[in-house]
Amino acid sequence: MSDWLGRAVSRAEQVSDWLSPQRQASLALLREAQWPTRKTEAWKYTPVHVLADAEFAAAANSELAAAEAIEGLNSIELVFTDGVLQSELSQLPEGLTIVPLADASSETRQWAAEAFSAAKPSKHLFGLVNDVLATAGVIIDVAEGVSIEPVIRIVHRIGKDCEAHNRVLVRIAKNASVTVVEDFSGEEKSFNTGYAEYTLAESASLEHYRFALQTGAALSVGGSHFNLADKAQLNSTLVGFGSELSRLDVDVNHTGEHAFAKLNAIYLLDGNELFDLHSTIEHMVPNGTTEENVRGIVADHSRAVFNGRIHIHRDAQKTLAELNNRNLLMSRDAEINTKPELEIYADDVRCAHGATIAEIDKGALYYLRSRGVSKAQAQIMLSFGFINELVDQMPNQVLAEWLRPQLRQRFANMEVK
Amino acid sequence: MLSIKNLQASVEEKEILKGLDLEVKPGEVHAIMGPNGAGKSTMGYVMSGREGYEVNEGSVTLDGVDLLGLEAEERARAGLFLAFQYPVEIPGVSNLEFMKAAVDAQREAKGEEAVSSKDFLKMAREACKQVHLPAEFLKRGVNEGFSGGEKKRNEIMQMLLLKPKLCILDESDSGLDIDALQVVAEGVNSQRSPDRSFIVVTHYQRLLDYIKPDFVHVLSDGKIVKSGDASLALELEEQGYNWLTEQREQSA
């Protein structure tokens, strides 16, 4: 056990609240957990030694500038600084309830306790750490049949040398719909675990964004996890920059039939950055659909890890599942470890998966050049276009307009080597 | 303006052009007709500098500039424009961004200042209007999801913005219904001027009803075997291209 983990466990022993029964179960698992090494399959390409002996201040209260609003976005902003909620929750639209974890009513506690760790796999070490230490966070509840117009934007900021653990539990009732943005940024030395669990009831609809934009020494391990009931609709876009340690786990569980999940993910890495995306799609029942498109550009000495697993259970007949991971390497020193996995136990399914390390399309390059665009500029336009294609698909174009210049800026600083 | 002399070129070591000669003066419209496989598209690709097209002999000069010594983008900046038969789709790169980059690059090469985004948008909208493309096509990925006809019109839209000296239209009529054909032809005709020339490559005479050529050439087996005025196109329409094969067999 690492020093850091040892401290986490002893801190967890002090935590006592209404989630204690759930936390105790995770703590038991955590005590048995092995610190990940190169031999741990799920962490094979993602060393966590930067964390092993690191020390951070817990529950600090950093002085950070106010979170930047997104121009033109109609939003409800939930800003967490070092894991502490800064925003006042007043005047919410009808049918929407948002409460800090600590303030949950007894009724809310009942379903939230059930939802806690229901979508997230229990074996994940940092997920367990989050289970036992995340006293900060919110519960978001969308009532039956309600469509929430404003986007719920959860902004996570962590100050220098701080550590924060945050948990978001979202319940979207039957026929309800909502958009949730999980927004992470920062570059100073820090560590956070941010886990969100979404429970979608029958015919519920979720538009989801996770912007994992930590860079530099901002260490981050987190996940977004979804349980989809009958005919639930999920449209999720993930965007990742890399840092010394940046790991994201995404799990989608088709627990009801005729659910639809669209997952688009983009990563854009430079310098010595590392970004690791693990996704697991569980098709437990028949007639589910998953479309997953993951695209990345890795430059300089950066490293991307993608592990995409689709598991089709024996009963999940008529599943449609597609998984595609495409990468552009901008430098000889950059590295991509990609592993799409299909595990199929049903016989009447349509599945496809693929992973490519792509080069720029020659025909497209010639086309741009034939109009007078220089080869160098055409390469830049096409490389950026490669990820921009997924930005174009974001249902919320205000967010796309906000994101695009950030990606463009980051991309402009990359060098082709 | 354009002078092609004894152009011989091959693709993957297969000889396609076998001594092509063509002189185009400012303001002229030349039609190149011929059967499939004669080398019509190859001519455009070789002239525009597509990779994989090897020139073995001959020269191509545009206003005295040796095109074959230039990179593809430099040829475009020298005033060459090829309207493609099959324009590629480039999702993620918007039509507007693409054309702005192209126009800026060409202006820069001429020592002119870049156009402001606002002015360019106005110009681009105007060009779209002229070829009956909704302005929203500027925001879409280059040719992404466009129908065959929309792609061809998008090529002409680009030509309107780039104002080249010499335009090669590679089967810009293929796959078009009569309305779309007229739109394409009107776009081309609006650009006819004493200092701009066109080479219209086509399999069928139909397009030439709308774009009247000054000269018609028959390309067969990599060279021009017959030249004449617009009436030659009508003749070809009647006779087809079989006589070419017969002629070749006789000479063999």
Short mmCIF file of C-alpha atoms in Angstrom, two decimals, chain A residues 4 7-13 15 23 30 128-136 163-166 193:
data_model
loop_
_atom_site.label_atom_id
_atom_site.label_comp_id
_atom_site.label_asym_id
_atom_site.label_seq_id
_atom_site.Cartn_x
_atom_site.Cartn_y
_atom_site.Cartn_z
CA TRP A 4 -0.96 8.18 -0.03
CA ARG A 7 -3.50 8.12 4.59
CA ALA A 8 -6.66 7.94 2.49
CA VAL A 9 -7.78 4.82 4.35
CA SER A 10 -7.15 6.30 7.78
CA ARG A 11 -9.03 9.46 6.80
CA ALA A 12 -11.89 7.33 5.52
CA GLU A 13 -12.18 5.73 8.96
CA VAL A 15 -15.94 9.73 7.84
CA ARG A 23 -18.72 3.64 2.46
CA LEU A 30 -10.10 -0.81 -0.38
CA LEU A 128 -13.28 3.05 -4.01
CA VAL A 129 -11.23 5.96 -2.66
CA ASN A 130 -13.93 8.27 -3.95
CA ASP A 131 -16.61 6.09 -2.35
CA VAL A 132 -15.06 6.45 1.06
CA LEU A 133 -13.83 10.06 0.91
CA ALA A 134 -16.31 11.94 -1.27
CA THR A 135 -18.32 13.79 1.31
CA ALA A 136 -18.60 16.67 -1.15
CA GLU A 163 -6.78 17.13 -2.93
CA ALA A 164 -10.51 16.81 -3.51
CA HIS A 165 -13.01 14.00 -3.92
CA ASN A 166 -16.31 14.71 -5.50
CA THR A 193 -11.19 12.11 -8.01
#
